[in-house]
Every structure is written in structure tokens, then in C-alpha cells.
GROMACS .gro file of C-alpha atoms in nm:
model
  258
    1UNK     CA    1   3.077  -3.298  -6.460
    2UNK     CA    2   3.050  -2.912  -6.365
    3UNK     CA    3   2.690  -2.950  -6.384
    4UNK     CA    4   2.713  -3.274  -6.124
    5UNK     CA    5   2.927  -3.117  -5.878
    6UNK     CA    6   2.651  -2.805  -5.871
    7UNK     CA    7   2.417  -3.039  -5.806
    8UNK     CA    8   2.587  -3.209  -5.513
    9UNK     CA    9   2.639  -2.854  -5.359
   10UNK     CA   10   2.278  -2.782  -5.316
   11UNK     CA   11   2.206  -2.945  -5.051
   12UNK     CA   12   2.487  -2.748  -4.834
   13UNK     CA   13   2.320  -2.390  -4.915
   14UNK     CA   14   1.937  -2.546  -4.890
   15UNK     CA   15   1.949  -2.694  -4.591
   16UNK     CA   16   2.155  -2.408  -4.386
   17UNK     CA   17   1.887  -2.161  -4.584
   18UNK     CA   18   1.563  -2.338  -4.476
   19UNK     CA   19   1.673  -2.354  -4.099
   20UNK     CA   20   1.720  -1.978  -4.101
   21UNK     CA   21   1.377  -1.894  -4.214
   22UNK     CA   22   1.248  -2.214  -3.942
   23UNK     CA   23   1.435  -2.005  -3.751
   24UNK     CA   24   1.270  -1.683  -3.799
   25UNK     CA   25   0.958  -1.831  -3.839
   26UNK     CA   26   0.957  -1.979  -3.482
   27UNK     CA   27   1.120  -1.700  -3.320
   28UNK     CA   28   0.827  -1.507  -3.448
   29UNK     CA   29   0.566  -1.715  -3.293
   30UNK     CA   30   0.757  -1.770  -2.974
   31UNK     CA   31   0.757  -1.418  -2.901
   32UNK     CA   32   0.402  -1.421  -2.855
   33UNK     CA   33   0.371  -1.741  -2.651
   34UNK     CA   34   0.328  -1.578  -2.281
   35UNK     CA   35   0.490  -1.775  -2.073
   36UNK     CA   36   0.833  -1.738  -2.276
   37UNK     CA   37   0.784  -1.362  -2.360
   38UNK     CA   38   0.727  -1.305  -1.998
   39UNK     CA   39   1.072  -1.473  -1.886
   40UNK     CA   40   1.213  -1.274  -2.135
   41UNK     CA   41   1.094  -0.926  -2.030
   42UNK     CA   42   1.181  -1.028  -1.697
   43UNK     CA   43   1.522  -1.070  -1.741
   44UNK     CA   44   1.522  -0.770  -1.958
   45UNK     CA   45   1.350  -0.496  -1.759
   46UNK     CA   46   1.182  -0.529  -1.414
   47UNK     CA   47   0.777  -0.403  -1.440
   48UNK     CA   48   0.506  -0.271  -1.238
   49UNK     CA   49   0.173  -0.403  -1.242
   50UNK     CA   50  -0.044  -0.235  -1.486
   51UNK     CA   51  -0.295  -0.527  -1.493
   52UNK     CA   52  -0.410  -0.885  -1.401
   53UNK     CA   53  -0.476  -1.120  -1.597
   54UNK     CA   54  -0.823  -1.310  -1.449
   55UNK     CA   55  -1.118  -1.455  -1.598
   56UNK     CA   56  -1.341  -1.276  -1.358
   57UNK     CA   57  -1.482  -0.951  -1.419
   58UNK     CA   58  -1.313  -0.720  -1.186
   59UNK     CA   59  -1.163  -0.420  -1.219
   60UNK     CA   60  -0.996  -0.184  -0.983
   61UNK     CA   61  -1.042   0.219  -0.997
   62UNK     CA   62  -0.810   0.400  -0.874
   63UNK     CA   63  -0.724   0.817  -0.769
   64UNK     CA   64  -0.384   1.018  -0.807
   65UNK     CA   65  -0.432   1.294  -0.561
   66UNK     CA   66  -0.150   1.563  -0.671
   67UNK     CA   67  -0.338   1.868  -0.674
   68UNK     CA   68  -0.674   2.035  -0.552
   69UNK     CA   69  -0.986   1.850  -0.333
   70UNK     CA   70  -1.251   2.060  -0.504
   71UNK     CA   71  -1.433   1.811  -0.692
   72UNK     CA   72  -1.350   1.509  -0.435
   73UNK     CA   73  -1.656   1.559  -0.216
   74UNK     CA   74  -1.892   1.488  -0.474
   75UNK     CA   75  -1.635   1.187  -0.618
   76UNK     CA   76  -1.692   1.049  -0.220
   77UNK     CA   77  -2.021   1.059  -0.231
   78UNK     CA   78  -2.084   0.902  -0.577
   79UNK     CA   79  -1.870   0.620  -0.474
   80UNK     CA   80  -2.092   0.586  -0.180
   81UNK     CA   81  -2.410   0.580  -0.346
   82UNK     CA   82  -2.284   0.334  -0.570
   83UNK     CA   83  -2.115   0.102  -0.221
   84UNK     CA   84  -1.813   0.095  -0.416
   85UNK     CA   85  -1.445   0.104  -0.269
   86UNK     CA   86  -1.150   0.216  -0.466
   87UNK     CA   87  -0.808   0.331  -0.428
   88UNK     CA   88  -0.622   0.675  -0.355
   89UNK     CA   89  -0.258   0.750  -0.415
   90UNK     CA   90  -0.179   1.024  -0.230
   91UNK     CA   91   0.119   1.272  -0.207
   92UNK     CA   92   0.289   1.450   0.064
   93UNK     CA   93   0.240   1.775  -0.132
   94UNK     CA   94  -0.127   1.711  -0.144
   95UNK     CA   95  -0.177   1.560   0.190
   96UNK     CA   96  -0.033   1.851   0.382
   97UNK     CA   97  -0.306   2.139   0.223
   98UNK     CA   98  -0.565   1.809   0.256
   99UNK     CA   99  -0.550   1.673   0.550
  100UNK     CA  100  -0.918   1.652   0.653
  101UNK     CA  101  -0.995   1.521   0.312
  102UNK     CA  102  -0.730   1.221   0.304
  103UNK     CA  103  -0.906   1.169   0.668
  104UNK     CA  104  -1.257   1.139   0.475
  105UNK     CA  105  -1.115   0.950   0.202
  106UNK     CA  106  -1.005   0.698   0.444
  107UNK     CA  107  -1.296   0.668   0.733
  108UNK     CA  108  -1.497   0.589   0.394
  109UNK     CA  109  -1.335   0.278   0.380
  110UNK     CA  110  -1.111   0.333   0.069
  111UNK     CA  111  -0.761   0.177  -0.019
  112UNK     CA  112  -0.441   0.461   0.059
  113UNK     CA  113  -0.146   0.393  -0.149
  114UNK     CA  114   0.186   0.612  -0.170
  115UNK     CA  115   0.238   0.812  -0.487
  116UNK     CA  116   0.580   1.013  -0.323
  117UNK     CA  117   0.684   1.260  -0.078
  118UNK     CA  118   0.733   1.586  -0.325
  119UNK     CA  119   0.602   1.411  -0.639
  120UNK     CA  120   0.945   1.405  -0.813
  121UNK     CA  121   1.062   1.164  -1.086
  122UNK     CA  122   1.176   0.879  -0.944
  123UNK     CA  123   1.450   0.772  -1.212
  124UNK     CA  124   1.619   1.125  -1.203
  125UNK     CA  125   1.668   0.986  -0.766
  126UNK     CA  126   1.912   0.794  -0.611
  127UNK     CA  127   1.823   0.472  -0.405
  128UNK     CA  128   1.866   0.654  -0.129
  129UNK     CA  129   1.657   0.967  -0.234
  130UNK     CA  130   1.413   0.724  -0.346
  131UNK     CA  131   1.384   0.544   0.012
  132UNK     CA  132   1.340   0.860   0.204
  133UNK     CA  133   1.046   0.994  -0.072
  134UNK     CA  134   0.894   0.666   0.015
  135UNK     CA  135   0.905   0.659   0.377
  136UNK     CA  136   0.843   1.011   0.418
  137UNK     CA  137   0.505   0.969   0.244
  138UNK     CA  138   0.411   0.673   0.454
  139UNK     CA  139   0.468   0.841   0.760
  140UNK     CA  140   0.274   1.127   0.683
  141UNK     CA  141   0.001   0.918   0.521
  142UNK     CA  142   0.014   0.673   0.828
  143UNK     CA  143  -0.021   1.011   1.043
  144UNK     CA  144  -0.285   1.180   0.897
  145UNK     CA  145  -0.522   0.852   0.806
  146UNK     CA  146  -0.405   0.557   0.994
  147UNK     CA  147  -0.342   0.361   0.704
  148UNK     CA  148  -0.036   0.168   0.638
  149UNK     CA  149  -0.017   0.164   0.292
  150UNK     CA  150   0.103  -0.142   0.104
  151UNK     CA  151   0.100   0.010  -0.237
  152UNK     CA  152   0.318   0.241  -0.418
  153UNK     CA  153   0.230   0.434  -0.738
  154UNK     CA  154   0.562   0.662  -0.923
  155UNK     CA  155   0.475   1.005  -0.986
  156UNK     CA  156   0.399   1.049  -1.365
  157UNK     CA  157   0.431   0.683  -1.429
  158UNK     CA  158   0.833   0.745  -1.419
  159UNK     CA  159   0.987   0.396  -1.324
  160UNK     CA  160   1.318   0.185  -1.424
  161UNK     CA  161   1.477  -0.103  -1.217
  162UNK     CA  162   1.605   0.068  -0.930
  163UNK     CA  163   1.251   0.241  -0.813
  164UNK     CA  164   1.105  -0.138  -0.834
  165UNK     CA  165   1.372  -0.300  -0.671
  166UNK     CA  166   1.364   0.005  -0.409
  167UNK     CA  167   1.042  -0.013  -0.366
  168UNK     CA  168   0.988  -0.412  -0.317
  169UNK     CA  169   1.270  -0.415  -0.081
  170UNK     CA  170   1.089  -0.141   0.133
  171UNK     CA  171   0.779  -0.360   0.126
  172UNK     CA  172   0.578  -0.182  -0.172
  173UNK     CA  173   0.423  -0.354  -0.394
  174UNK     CA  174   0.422  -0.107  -0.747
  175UNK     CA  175   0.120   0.017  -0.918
  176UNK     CA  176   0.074   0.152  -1.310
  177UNK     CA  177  -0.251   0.120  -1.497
  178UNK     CA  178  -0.370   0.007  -1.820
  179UNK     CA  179  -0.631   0.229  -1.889
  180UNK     CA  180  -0.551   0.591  -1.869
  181UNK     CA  181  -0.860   0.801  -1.849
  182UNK     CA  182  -0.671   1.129  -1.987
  183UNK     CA  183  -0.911   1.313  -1.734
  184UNK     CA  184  -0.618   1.561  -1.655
  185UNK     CA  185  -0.650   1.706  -2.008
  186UNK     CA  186  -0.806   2.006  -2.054
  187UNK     CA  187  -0.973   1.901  -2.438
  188UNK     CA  188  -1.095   1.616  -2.261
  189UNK     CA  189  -1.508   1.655  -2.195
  190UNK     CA  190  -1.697   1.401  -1.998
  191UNK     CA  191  -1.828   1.218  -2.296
  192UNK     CA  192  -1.471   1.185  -2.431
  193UNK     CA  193  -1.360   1.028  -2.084
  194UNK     CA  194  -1.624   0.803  -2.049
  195UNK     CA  195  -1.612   0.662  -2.389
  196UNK     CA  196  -1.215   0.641  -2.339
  197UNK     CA  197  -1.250   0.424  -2.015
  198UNK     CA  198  -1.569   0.191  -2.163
  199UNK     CA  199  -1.358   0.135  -2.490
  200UNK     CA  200  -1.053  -0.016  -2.308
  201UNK     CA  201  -1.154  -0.177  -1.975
  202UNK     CA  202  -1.152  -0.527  -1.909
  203UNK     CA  203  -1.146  -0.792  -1.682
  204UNK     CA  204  -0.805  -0.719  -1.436
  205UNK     CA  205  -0.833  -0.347  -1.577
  206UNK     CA  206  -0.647  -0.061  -1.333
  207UNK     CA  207  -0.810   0.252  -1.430
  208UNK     CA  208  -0.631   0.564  -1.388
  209UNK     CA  209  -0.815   0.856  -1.266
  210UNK     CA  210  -0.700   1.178  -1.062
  211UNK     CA  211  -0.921   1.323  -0.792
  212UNK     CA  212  -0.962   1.685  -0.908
  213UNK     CA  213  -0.977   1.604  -1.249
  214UNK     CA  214  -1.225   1.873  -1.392
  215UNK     CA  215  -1.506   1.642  -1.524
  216UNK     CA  216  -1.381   1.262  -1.336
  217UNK     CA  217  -1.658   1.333  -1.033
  218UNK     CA  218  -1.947   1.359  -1.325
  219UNK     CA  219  -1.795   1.056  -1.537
  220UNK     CA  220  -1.798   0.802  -1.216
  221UNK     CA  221  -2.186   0.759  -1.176
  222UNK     CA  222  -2.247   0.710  -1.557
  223UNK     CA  223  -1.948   0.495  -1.540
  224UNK     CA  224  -1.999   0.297  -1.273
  225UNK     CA  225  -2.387   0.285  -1.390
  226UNK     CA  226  -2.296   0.109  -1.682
  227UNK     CA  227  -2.039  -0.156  -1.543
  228UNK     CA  228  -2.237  -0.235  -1.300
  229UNK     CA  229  -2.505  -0.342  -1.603
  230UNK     CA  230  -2.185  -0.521  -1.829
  231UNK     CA  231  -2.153  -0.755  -1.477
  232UNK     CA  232  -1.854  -0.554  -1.373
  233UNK     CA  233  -1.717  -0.539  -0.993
  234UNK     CA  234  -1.519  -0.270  -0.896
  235UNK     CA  235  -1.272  -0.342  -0.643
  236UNK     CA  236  -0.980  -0.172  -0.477
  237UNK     CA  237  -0.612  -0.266  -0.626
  238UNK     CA  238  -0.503  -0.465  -0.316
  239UNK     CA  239  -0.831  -0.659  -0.376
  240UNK     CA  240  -0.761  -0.695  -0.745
  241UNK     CA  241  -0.417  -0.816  -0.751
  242UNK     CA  242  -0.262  -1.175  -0.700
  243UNK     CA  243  -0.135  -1.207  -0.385
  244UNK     CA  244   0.148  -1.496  -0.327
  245UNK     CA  245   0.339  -1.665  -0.596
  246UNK     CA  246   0.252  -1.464  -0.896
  247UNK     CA  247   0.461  -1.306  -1.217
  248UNK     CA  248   0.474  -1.005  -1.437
  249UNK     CA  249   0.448  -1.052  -1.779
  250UNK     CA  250   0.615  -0.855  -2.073
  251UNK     CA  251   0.302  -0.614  -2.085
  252UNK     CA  252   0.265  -0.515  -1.745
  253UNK     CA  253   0.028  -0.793  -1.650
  254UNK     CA  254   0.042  -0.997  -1.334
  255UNK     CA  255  -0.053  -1.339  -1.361
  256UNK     CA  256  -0.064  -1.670  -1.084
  257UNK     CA  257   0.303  -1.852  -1.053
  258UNK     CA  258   0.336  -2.199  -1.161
   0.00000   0.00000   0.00000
């Protein structure tokens, strides 16, 4: 009798067991389905766009420009040799010793976005600190160039909510990178930097560079030697993101809406 009624209660602990692991088990692999990982991370955290995700073979370049203008000449001219256009994020602080140089940088056709007034960090601001960073930079970039920019990149990669949200409500669209040359570093030699960028680009790729990084003007024609061979356009960021209906995944990557 004991041994019957066991046996009738097996059931009751089996079945509630094997939908926990189903459970688990399809949690698991739903966390990796895109579509549903990227609704999640939305309502989680709001993200920059550190990539897109596209079939073609683009990637976009792109210049901090924080500190010094000695090796930009020679960074100018290599992108000119090789016809390609790329994209400078310029600060006040930089702008202001720079100004023929941002000038240069922008009668040679390349893409000006906004990387702060002062270069502060952005999540230590309020909204309303934040807003006057912003729109002091694109005065002064709009002064000195002409360019209205359209893109906004935070200072030392320093985001949370509240510099998105400020930032899209000013009109910004907001700029990371998934490849991060290191060419800041002082260990770093050219071979290291190349062989960093080469190893992790890919189609949708936003390289970060800075334009007086020691060795980034002697990395660019090698680099842009040898994309140019893998079938690789380079493209400004404007050019390389989605415009319109588009989302942002977990990961930083911008794909087309449905």
C-alpha cells in the first residue's frame, strides 16, 4: 500500500521537475535569439551604436580629436591618397588651439561629429550640464567648419540613459565603436595596432582611432591597403548607419526595424 501511494506521487514531483529544467533550457536559448535579447536590453538599458549589422562590407573609420594635430597632416593626406572619407569627433578643448586644422579636416570633405564642450564625463552631468556641453560644441564646431554635426560621440565612452535620451532629444544621434584600436597606448607599436584592427573588423565595424595617436598616421595606409584588397569600403559613420526605422540590439548593434 505504502509502496502504491509512492508511486502515485511521482508524477506530482516529475512533472513540476521536468518543466523547470524546459524552463531553463529554453530560457537559455532564448537569450541568444536576437530579436528577443534585443527587446530585452532595450527595456533594460538604452545603447549607443557601436555597430551595424549589414551584409555588405562596409566599415566606417572614425577620429577622436582630444589632444595635439601633430601627426594629422600626414593622417589627411593618407586618407586622400587613398579617396577615402571618414569621420572626426572633435572637442571644444581641441578645436579652440586647432582651428585651422578642424577647417582642413572639413574642406577635405570628412564627416564632423561632437565629442563635448570640455571633454568631461557625461554621467557625472546633469541633463542640463549635459545640453549646454552639447550645444556649446556644436556652435563652436558649426563656427569654425560650417558643419552641422548630426553625430555625437561621449568623451571616454562614458554613457548611461540620460546622455542618450539627452542627446536624441537634442537631435544627436550617439556614436561608440566596436573595434578599439588602443592607438592611445603608449606599449602599443604600429604592428600591434594594425594587427588589433585586422583581427576584429567586420562588415558594419566602427573603428576607433584618435588623431594624434603616436603611430595611427603610419597604420592607416597599410590598413587601408589591405581592406581595400579583403573588398572592404570605408565609409563615414553617417554613411554607415541605418537611417529611418531601425533598432539597437543588446550588443550595441543597430539593425533595420520590422
Amino acid at each position: 500500500m505504502i509502496l502504491l501511494w509512492r508511486w502515485r506521487r511521482v508524477p506530482n514531483v516529475l512533472i513540476p521537475a521536468l518543466l523547470f529544467f524546459l524552463g531553463l533550457y529554453l530560457g537559455a536559448r532564448l537569450a541568444d535569439y536576437q530579436p528577443l535579447a534585443a527587446m530585452v536590453g532595450r527595456a533594460r538599458k538604452l545603447l549607443p551604436i557601436y555597430s551595424v549589422n549589414t551584409t555588405d562590407k562596409k566599415v566606417a573609420l572614425s577620429f577622436d580629436a582630444t589632444w595635439g594635430a601633430e601627426y594629422t597632416p600626414k593622417l589627411l593626406a593618407t586618407l586622400k591618397q587613398h579617396n577615402v572619407k571618414t569621420t572626426f569627433f572633435l572637442t571644444n578643448i581641441w578645436l579652440k588651439k586647432y582651428p585651422e586644422v578642424a577647417k582642413r579636416i572639413a574642406a577635405a570633405g570628412h564627416e564632423i561629429g561632437l565629442h563635448s564642450a570640455t571633454h568631461p564625463h557625461f554621467t557625472s552631468l546633469s541633463e542640463a550640464e549635459m545640453e549646454k556641453e552639447l550645444q556649446e560644441n556644436s556652435q563652436m564646431v558649426r563656427e569654425i567648419t560650417g558643419y552641422n554635426a548630426e553625430l555625437f560621440r561621449p568623451p571616454f565612452g562614458d554613457y548611461n540613459d540620460t546622455v542618450i535620451r539627452t542627446a536624441e532629444r537634442l537631435g544627436y544621434r550617439v556614436i561608440q565603436w566596436d573595434v578599439d584600436s588602443l592607438d592611445w597606448q603608449e606599449h602599443m607599436t604600429p604592428d600591434a595596432i594594425l594587427n588589433r584592427v585586422l583581427k576584429n573588423i567586420k562588415p558594419g565595424s566602427i573603428v576607433l582611432f584618435h588623431n594624434n595617436g603616436r603611430y595611427t598616421a603610419d597604420v592607416l595606409s597599410p590598413l587601408l591597403e589591405k581592406l581595400k584588397t579583403d573588398g572592404y569600403q570605408v565609409v563615414p559613420v553617417g554613411e554607415l548607419i541605418i537611417k529611418g526605422d531601425y533598432y539597437i540590439d543588446h550588443a550595441g548593434v543597430q539593425h533595420p526595424g520590422r
